[in-house]
PDB file of C-alpha atoms in Angstrom:
ATOM      1  CA  MET A  10     162.419  18.142 159.501  1.00  0.00           C
ATOM      2  CA  SER A  11     165.177  17.251 156.721  1.00  0.00           C
ATOM      3  CA  SER A  12     165.895  16.931 153.431  1.00  0.00           C
ATOM      4  CA  GLY A  13     168.198  14.157 152.137  1.00  0.00           C
ATOM      5  CA  MET A  14     171.055  17.298 152.900  1.00  0.00           C
ATOM      6  CA  THR A  15     169.565  19.800 154.773  1.00  0.00           C
ATOM      7  CA  ALA A  16     167.353  20.595 157.882  1.00  0.00           C
ATOM      8  CA  THR A  17     165.285  23.418 159.440  1.00  0.00           C
ATOM      9  CA  PRO A  18     163.747  23.614 162.878  1.00  0.00           C
ATOM     10  CA  MET A  19     159.672  23.186 163.135  1.00  0.00           C
ATOM     11  CA  VAL A  20     160.064  26.672 164.811  1.00  0.00           C
ATOM     12  CA  GLN A  21     161.084  29.188 163.457  1.00  0.00           C
ATOM     13  CA  ASN A  22     162.835  32.026 165.270  1.00  0.00           C
ATOM     14  CA  PRO A  23     161.895  34.893 164.049  1.00  0.00           C
ATOM     15  CA  GLY A  24     158.760  32.621 163.439  1.00  0.00           C
ATOM     16  CA  PRO A  25     156.193  31.981 162.252  1.00  0.00           C
ATOM     17  CA  THR A  26     157.273  29.067 160.138  1.00  0.00           C
ATOM     18  CA  LEU A  27     156.278  29.219 156.506  1.00  0.00           C
ATOM     19  CA  ILE A  28     154.242  26.598 155.220  1.00  0.00           C
ATOM     20  CA  GLY A  29     153.678  26.650 150.977  1.00  0.00           C
ATOM     21  CA  GLU A  30     150.413  25.330 150.530  1.00  0.00           C
ATOM     22  CA  ARG A  31     150.457  25.706 146.703  1.00  0.00           C
ATOM     23  CA  VAL A  32     150.690  22.501 145.897  1.00  0.00           C
ATOM     24  CA  ASN A  33     147.153  20.982 146.361  1.00  0.00           C
ATOM     25  CA  SER A  34     144.331  19.942 144.721  1.00  0.00           C
ATOM     26  CA  GLN A  35     141.555  20.642 146.709  1.00  0.00           C
ATOM     27  CA  GLY A  36     142.126  24.019 146.845  1.00  0.00           C
ATOM     28  CA  SER A  37     144.061  24.817 143.260  1.00  0.00           C
ATOM     29  CA  ARG A  38     142.146  24.316 139.686  1.00  0.00           C
ATOM     30  CA  LYS A  39     145.542  24.765 138.259  1.00  0.00           C
ATOM     31  CA  VAL A  40     147.076  21.913 140.298  1.00  0.00           C
ATOM     32  CA  LYS A  41     144.133  19.903 139.227  1.00  0.00           C
ATOM     33  CA  ARG A  42     144.488  20.011 135.753  1.00  0.00           C
ATOM     34  CA  LEU A  43     148.480  19.417 136.152  1.00  0.00           C
ATOM     35  CA  LEU A  44     147.663  16.047 138.244  1.00  0.00           C
ATOM     36  CA  LEU A  45     145.060  14.815 135.333  1.00  0.00           C
ATOM     37  CA  ALA A  46     147.804  15.323 133.536  1.00  0.00           C
ATOM     38  CA  ASP A  47     150.196  14.059 134.938  1.00  0.00           C
ATOM     39  CA  ASP A  48     153.177  17.134 134.608  1.00  0.00           C
ATOM     40  CA  TYR A  49     154.810  16.211 137.617  1.00  0.00           C
ATOM     41  CA  ASP A  50     157.566  19.027 135.987  1.00  0.00           C
ATOM     42  CA  SER A  51     155.141  22.181 135.692  1.00  0.00           C
ATOM     43  CA  LEU A  52     154.116  20.745 139.805  1.00  0.00           C
ATOM     44  CA  VAL A  53     158.020  20.749 140.838  1.00  0.00           C
ATOM     45  CA  GLN A  54     157.902  25.055 139.433  1.00  0.00           C
ATOM     46  CA  ILE A  55     155.573  25.307 141.863  1.00  0.00           C
ATOM     47  CA  ALA A  56     156.891  24.075 144.421  1.00  0.00           C
ATOM     48  CA  VAL A  57     160.297  26.059 143.543  1.00  0.00           C
ATOM     49  CA  ASP A  58     158.632  29.059 143.643  1.00  0.00           C
ATOM     50  CA  GLN A  59     157.240  28.626 146.866  1.00  0.00           C
ATOM     51  CA  VAL A  60     160.702  27.840 148.791  1.00  0.00           C
ATOM     52  CA  SER A  61     162.163  30.937 146.664  1.00  0.00           C
ATOM     53  CA  SER A  62     159.641  32.650 148.453  1.00  0.00           C
ATOM     54  CA  GLY A  63     160.725  31.538 151.705  1.00  0.00           C
ATOM     55  CA  ALA A  64     158.891  28.568 152.436  1.00  0.00           C
ATOM     56  CA  HIS A  65     160.327  26.837 155.285  1.00  0.00           C
ATOM     57  CA  MET A  66     158.434  23.354 154.666  1.00  0.00           C
ATOM     58  CA  LEU A  67     155.888  22.058 151.455  1.00  0.00           C
ATOM     59  CA  ASP A  68     152.623  20.415 151.484  1.00  0.00           C
ATOM     60  CA  ALA A  69     151.856  18.208 148.909  1.00  0.00           C
ATOM     61  CA  CYS A  70     148.096  17.020 148.840  1.00  0.00           C
ATOM     62  CA  VAL A  71     147.152  14.890 145.670  1.00  0.00           C
ATOM     63  CA  PRO A  72     143.602  13.165 145.943  1.00  0.00           C
ATOM     64  CA  LEU A  73     141.234  14.172 142.780  1.00  0.00           C
ATOM     65  CA  THR A  74     137.485  12.582 142.433  1.00  0.00           C
ATOM     66  CA  GLU A  75     138.627  11.979 138.541  1.00  0.00           C
ATOM     67  CA  ARG A  76     141.359   9.312 139.292  1.00  0.00           C
ATOM     68  CA  ALA A  77     141.679   6.604 141.837  1.00  0.00           C
ATOM     69  CA  ASP A  78     145.010   6.551 142.303  1.00  0.00           C
ATOM     70  CA  GLU A  79     146.154   8.687 144.991  1.00  0.00           C
ATOM     71  CA  ARG A  80     149.198   7.037 146.157  1.00  0.00           C
ATOM     72  CA  ALA A  81     150.630   6.507 142.931  1.00  0.00           C
ATOM     73  CA  GLN A  82     150.347  10.470 142.078  1.00  0.00           C
ATOM     74  CA  MET A  83     151.680  11.227 145.977  1.00  0.00           C
ATOM     75  CA  GLN A  84     154.575   8.982 145.346  1.00  0.00           C
ATOM     76  CA  ALA A  85     155.195  10.535 141.381  1.00  0.00           C
ATOM     77  CA  VAL A  86     155.271  14.191 143.270  1.00  0.00           C
ATOM     78  CA  VAL A  87     157.484  12.774 146.462  1.00  0.00           C
ATOM     79  CA  LYS A  88     159.904  11.901 143.848  1.00  0.00           C
ATOM     80  CA  LYS A  89     160.392  14.540 141.436  1.00  0.00           C
ATOM     81  CA  LEU A  90     160.733  16.837 144.911  1.00  0.00           C
ATOM     82  CA  ALA A  91     162.958  15.355 146.058  1.00  0.00           C
ATOM     83  CA  GLN A  92     165.379  15.376 142.859  1.00  0.00           C
ATOM     84  CA  ALA A  93     164.431  18.790 141.941  1.00  0.00           C
ATOM     85  CA  ILE A  94     164.892  21.295 145.139  1.00  0.00           C
ATOM     86  CA  GLU A  95     165.895  20.414 148.478  1.00  0.00           C
ATOM     87  CA  VAL A  96     162.658  20.439 150.312  1.00  0.00           C
ATOM     88  CA  PRO A  97     163.565  20.950 154.430  1.00  0.00           C
ATOM     89  CA  GLY A  98     159.914  19.892 155.482  1.00  0.00           C
ATOM     90  CA  LEU A  99     158.018  17.667 153.017  1.00  0.00           C
ATOM     91  CA  ILE A 100     154.140  17.529 154.816  1.00  0.00           C
ATOM     92  CA  ILE A 101     152.585  14.480 153.514  1.00  0.00           C
ATOM     93  CA  ASP A 102     148.696  15.950 153.646  1.00  0.00           C
ATOM     94  CA  THR A 103     146.192  12.823 152.956  1.00  0.00           C
ATOM     95  CA  THR A 104     143.963  11.061 155.316  1.00  0.00           C
ATOM     96  CA  GLU A 105     144.751   7.816 153.565  1.00  0.00           C
ATOM     97  CA  PRO A 106     147.338   6.271 155.838  1.00  0.00           C
ATOM     98  CA  ASP A 107     148.436   3.595 152.624  1.00  0.00           C
ATOM     99  CA  VAL A 108     149.668   6.690 151.233  1.00  0.00           C
ATOM    100  CA  ALA A 109     151.178   8.364 153.570  1.00  0.00           C
ATOM    101  CA  GLU A 110     153.134   5.118 154.323  1.00  0.00           C
ATOM    102  CA  ALA A 111     154.028   4.788 150.769  1.00  0.00           C
ATOM    103  CA  ALA A 112     155.234   8.700 150.403  1.00  0.00           C
ATOM    104  CA  LEU A 113     157.121   8.701 153.658  1.00  0.00           C
ATOM    105  CA  ALA A 114     159.279   5.002 152.317  1.00  0.00           C
ATOM    106  CA  LEU A 115     160.397   7.159 149.599  1.00  0.00           C
ATOM    107  CA  TYR A 116     161.195  10.672 151.040  1.00  0.00           C
ATOM    108  CA  PRO A 117     164.683  11.242 151.803  1.00  0.00           C
ATOM    109  CA  GLY A 118     164.366  13.185 154.519  1.00  0.00           C
ATOM    110  CA  ARG A 119     162.531  14.073 157.574  1.00  0.00           C
ATOM    111  CA  GLY A 120     158.704  14.658 156.975  1.00  0.00           C
ATOM    112  CA  VAL A 121     155.108  15.355 158.292  1.00  0.00           C
ATOM    113  CA  ILE A 122     152.072  13.543 158.122  1.00  0.00           C
ATOM    114  CA  ASN A 123     149.097  16.194 157.569  1.00  0.00           C
ATOM    115  CA  GLY A 124     145.384  14.429 158.242  1.00  0.00           C
ATOM    116  CA  ASN A 125     145.330  12.593 161.515  1.00  0.00           C
ATOM    117  CA  ASN A 126     141.506  12.819 163.629  1.00  0.00           C
ATOM    118  CA  LEU A 127     139.218  11.256 165.611  1.00  0.00           C
ATOM    119  CA  GLU A 128     137.061  11.170 163.567  1.00  0.00           C
ATOM    120  CA  ASN A 129     136.361   7.470 163.261  1.00  0.00           C
ATOM    121  CA  GLY A 130     137.116   7.152 166.666  1.00  0.00           C
ATOM    122  CA  ARG A 131     140.196   5.600 166.482  1.00  0.00           C
ATOM    123  CA  GLU A 132     140.653   3.749 163.083  1.00  0.00           C
ATOM    124  CA  ARG A 133     142.694   6.392 161.358  1.00  0.00           C
ATOM    125  CA  ILE A 134     144.976   6.750 163.889  1.00  0.00           C
ATOM    126  CA  ASP A 135     145.656   3.533 164.946  1.00  0.00           C
ATOM    127  CA  ARG A 136     146.965   3.424 161.510  1.00  0.00           C
ATOM    128  CA  ILE A 137     148.638   6.703 161.428  1.00  0.00           C
ATOM    129  CA  LEU A 138     150.703   6.774 163.894  1.00  0.00           C
ATOM    130  CA  PRO A 139     152.708   3.378 163.661  1.00  0.00           C
ATOM    131  CA  ILE A 140     153.465   4.757 160.310  1.00  0.00           C
ATOM    132  CA  ALA A 141     154.955   8.400 161.588  1.00  0.00           C
ATOM    133  CA  LYS A 142     157.180   6.128 164.372  1.00  0.00           C
ATOM    134  CA  LYS A 143     158.409   3.999 161.891  1.00  0.00           C
ATOM    135  CA  HIS A 144     159.503   7.186 159.540  1.00  0.00           C
ATOM    136  CA  GLY A 145     160.280   9.136 162.372  1.00  0.00           C
ATOM    137  CA  ALA A 146     157.533  11.448 161.211  1.00  0.00           C
ATOM    138  CA  ALA A 147     155.781  14.229 162.713  1.00  0.00           C
ATOM    139  CA  VAL A 148     152.652  14.489 162.277  1.00  0.00           C
ATOM    140  CA  ILE A 149     149.945  17.025 162.310  1.00  0.00           C
ATOM    141  CA  SER A 150     146.379  16.513 163.894  1.00  0.00           C
ATOM    142  CA  MET A 151     143.465  18.263 163.220  1.00  0.00           C
ATOM    143  CA  THR A 152     140.367  18.842 166.382  1.00  0.00           C
ATOM    144  CA  ILE A 153     137.762  16.768 164.905  1.00  0.00           C
ATOM    145  CA  ASP A 154     136.179  13.916 166.369  1.00  0.00           C
ATOM    146  CA  GLU A 155     133.146  11.472 166.174  1.00  0.00           C
ATOM    147  CA  GLU A 156     130.519  14.323 167.033  1.00  0.00           C
ATOM    148  CA  GLY A 157     132.811  16.344 163.973  1.00  0.00           C
ATOM    149  CA  MET A 158     135.310  19.768 164.001  1.00  0.00           C
ATOM    150  CA  ALA A 159     135.605  21.525 167.849  1.00  0.00           C
ATOM    151  CA  HIS A 160     134.292  24.879 168.431  1.00  0.00           C
ATOM    152  CA  THR A 161     135.071  25.961 172.170  1.00  0.00           C
ATOM    153  CA  ARG A 162     138.549  26.342 173.482  1.00  0.00           C
ATOM    154  CA  GLU A 163     137.753  23.243 176.031  1.00  0.00           C
ATOM    155  CA  LYS A 164     137.018  20.849 173.091  1.00  0.00           C
ATOM    156  CA  LYS A 165     139.306  21.634 170.622  1.00  0.00           C
ATOM    157  CA  PHE A 166     141.697  21.311 173.912  1.00  0.00           C
ATOM    158  CA  GLU A 167     140.133  17.751 175.400  1.00  0.00           C
ATOM    159  CA  ILE A 168     140.616  16.533 171.515  1.00  0.00           C
ATOM    160  CA  ALA A 169     144.216  17.571 171.306  1.00  0.00           C
ATOM    161  CA  LYS A 170     145.021  15.956 174.771  1.00  0.00           C
ATOM    162  CA  ARG A 171     143.411  12.880 173.306  1.00  0.00           C
ATOM    163  CA  ILE A 172     145.372  12.476 170.589  1.00  0.00           C
ATOM    164  CA  PHE A 173     148.563  13.453 172.071  1.00  0.00           C
ATOM    165  CA  ASP A 174     148.341  11.141 175.138  1.00  0.00           C
ATOM    166  CA  ILE A 175     147.706   8.316 172.428  1.00  0.00           C
ATOM    167  CA  ALA A 176     150.478   9.108 170.065  1.00  0.00           C
ATOM    168  CA  VAL A 177     153.546   9.839 173.241  1.00  0.00           C
ATOM    169  CA  ASP A 178     151.661   7.171 176.082  1.00  0.00           C
ATOM    170  CA  GLU A 179     151.210   4.092 173.637  1.00  0.00           C
ATOM    171  CA  TYR A 180     152.996   4.718 170.230  1.00  0.00           C
ATOM    172  CA  GLY A 181     156.119   6.555 172.030  1.00  0.00           C
ATOM    173  CA  LEU A 182     155.937   9.428 169.387  1.00  0.00           C
ATOM    174  CA  SER A 183     158.074  12.562 171.049  1.00  0.00           C
ATOM    175  CA  PRO A 184     155.977  15.547 172.054  1.00  0.00           C
ATOM    176  CA  HIS A 185     158.337  17.817 169.855  1.00  0.00           C
ATOM    177  CA  ASP A 186     156.440  16.062 166.763  1.00  0.00           C
ATOM    178  CA  MET A 187     152.611  16.779 167.699  1.00  0.00           C
ATOM    179  CA  ILE A 188     151.729  19.769 165.452  1.00  0.00           C
ATOM    180  CA  PHE A 189     147.763  20.468 166.188  1.00  0.00           C
ATOM    181  CA  ASP A 190     145.321  22.134 163.691  1.00  0.00           C
ATOM    182  CA  THR A 191     143.053  23.697 165.873  1.00  0.00           C
ATOM    183  CA  LEU A 192     140.516  25.195 163.043  1.00  0.00           C
ATOM    184  CA  THR A 193     137.875  27.155 162.292  1.00  0.00           C
ATOM    185  CA  PHE A 194     135.527  29.068 160.303  1.00  0.00           C
ATOM    186  CA  PRO A 195     136.193  32.358 157.962  1.00  0.00           C
ATOM    187  CA  LEU A 196     134.724  35.550 160.034  1.00  0.00           C
ATOM    188  CA  THR A 197     133.367  36.165 156.399  1.00  0.00           C
ATOM    189  CA  THR A 198     131.017  33.476 156.862  1.00  0.00           C
ATOM    190  CA  GLY A 199     128.177  35.870 158.487  1.00  0.00           C
ATOM    191  CA  GLN A 200     126.572  32.815 160.832  1.00  0.00           C
ATOM    192  CA  ALA A 201     126.559  34.530 163.927  1.00  0.00           C
ATOM    193  CA  GLU A 202     127.201  31.116 166.285  1.00  0.00           C
ATOM    194  CA  LEU A 203     130.232  31.189 165.021  1.00  0.00           C
ATOM    195  CA  ARG A 204     131.630  35.666 165.303  1.00  0.00           C
ATOM    196  CA  GLY A 205     133.265  33.728 168.137  1.00  0.00           C
ATOM    197  CA  ASP A 206     135.127  31.022 166.260  1.00  0.00           C
ATOM    198  CA  ALA A 207     138.669  33.105 166.148  1.00  0.00           C
ATOM    199  CA  VAL A 208     139.106  33.532 169.553  1.00  0.00           C
ATOM    200  CA  GLU A 209     138.173  30.178 170.811  1.00  0.00           C
ATOM    201  CA  THR A 210     140.399  28.714 168.072  1.00  0.00           C
ATOM    202  CA  ILE A 211     143.414  31.069 169.263  1.00  0.00           C
ATOM    203  CA  GLU A 212     142.583  30.668 172.890  1.00  0.00           C
ATOM    204  CA  GLY A 213     142.524  26.449 171.553  1.00  0.00           C
ATOM    205  CA  ILE A 214     145.892  27.227 170.507  1.00  0.00           C
ATOM    206  CA  ARG A 215     147.034  28.972 173.610  1.00  0.00           C
ATOM    207  CA  LEU A 216     145.428  25.767 175.848  1.00  0.00           C
ATOM    208  CA  SER A 217     146.778  22.855 173.462  1.00  0.00           C
ATOM    209  CA  SER A 218     150.358  23.930 173.423  1.00  0.00           C
ATOM    210  CA  SER A 219     150.661  25.018 177.050  1.00  0.00           C
ATOM    211  CA  ARG A 220     149.034  22.002 178.771  1.00  0.00           C
ATOM    212  CA  THR A 221     149.689  19.232 176.271  1.00  0.00           C
ATOM    213  CA  CYS A 222     153.831  19.127 177.587  1.00  0.00           C
ATOM    214  CA  ARG A 223     155.331  20.147 174.188  1.00  0.00           C
ATOM    215  CA  ALA A 224     153.243  20.235 171.338  1.00  0.00           C
ATOM    216  CA  ARG A 225     152.922  22.471 168.618  1.00  0.00           C
TER     217      ARG A 225
END
């Protein structure tokens, strides 16, 4: 992954690869307030602090229920980040293809799209993958299909392999540009049926990385 001037390996040695996820309207009340106020300078400072703390990549997620201009806000955030700091790897965290397209068109480096899945069958990925190919972006795909979030290792692998085959065989993406988020519920949920979820996720990662030809 790269900015306009610097590059960083997607897989760090020694690991792990650290991703700063604080610029996220879904997980931070502070970020939500800043976005509602169009206070992009303060958002940049949050990003700077994460890079200073060792983040190799930064995730930007900006949708708000109070506003319908996710595309414009993502463009503003990407512009500010690109001007203010050397972000070696910027992750555009959105499920909206037009937002991903607009952001990658502005980013001077090689980024990542986060938000790909099979929740609506091929509807989303058939829009996301051509954008990734056009801009040379990597893609983070979640193990979700038409039946919902996968819980077993076999189902996680099945979905990952399905997405991988479409991306690599049909759209020509590099296997190295495919990253899978096998998802899990917190151990603190306390639900009996989810007690083995962490183990299934770990094994799902093992299966997906070993059988999908160099995917992450």
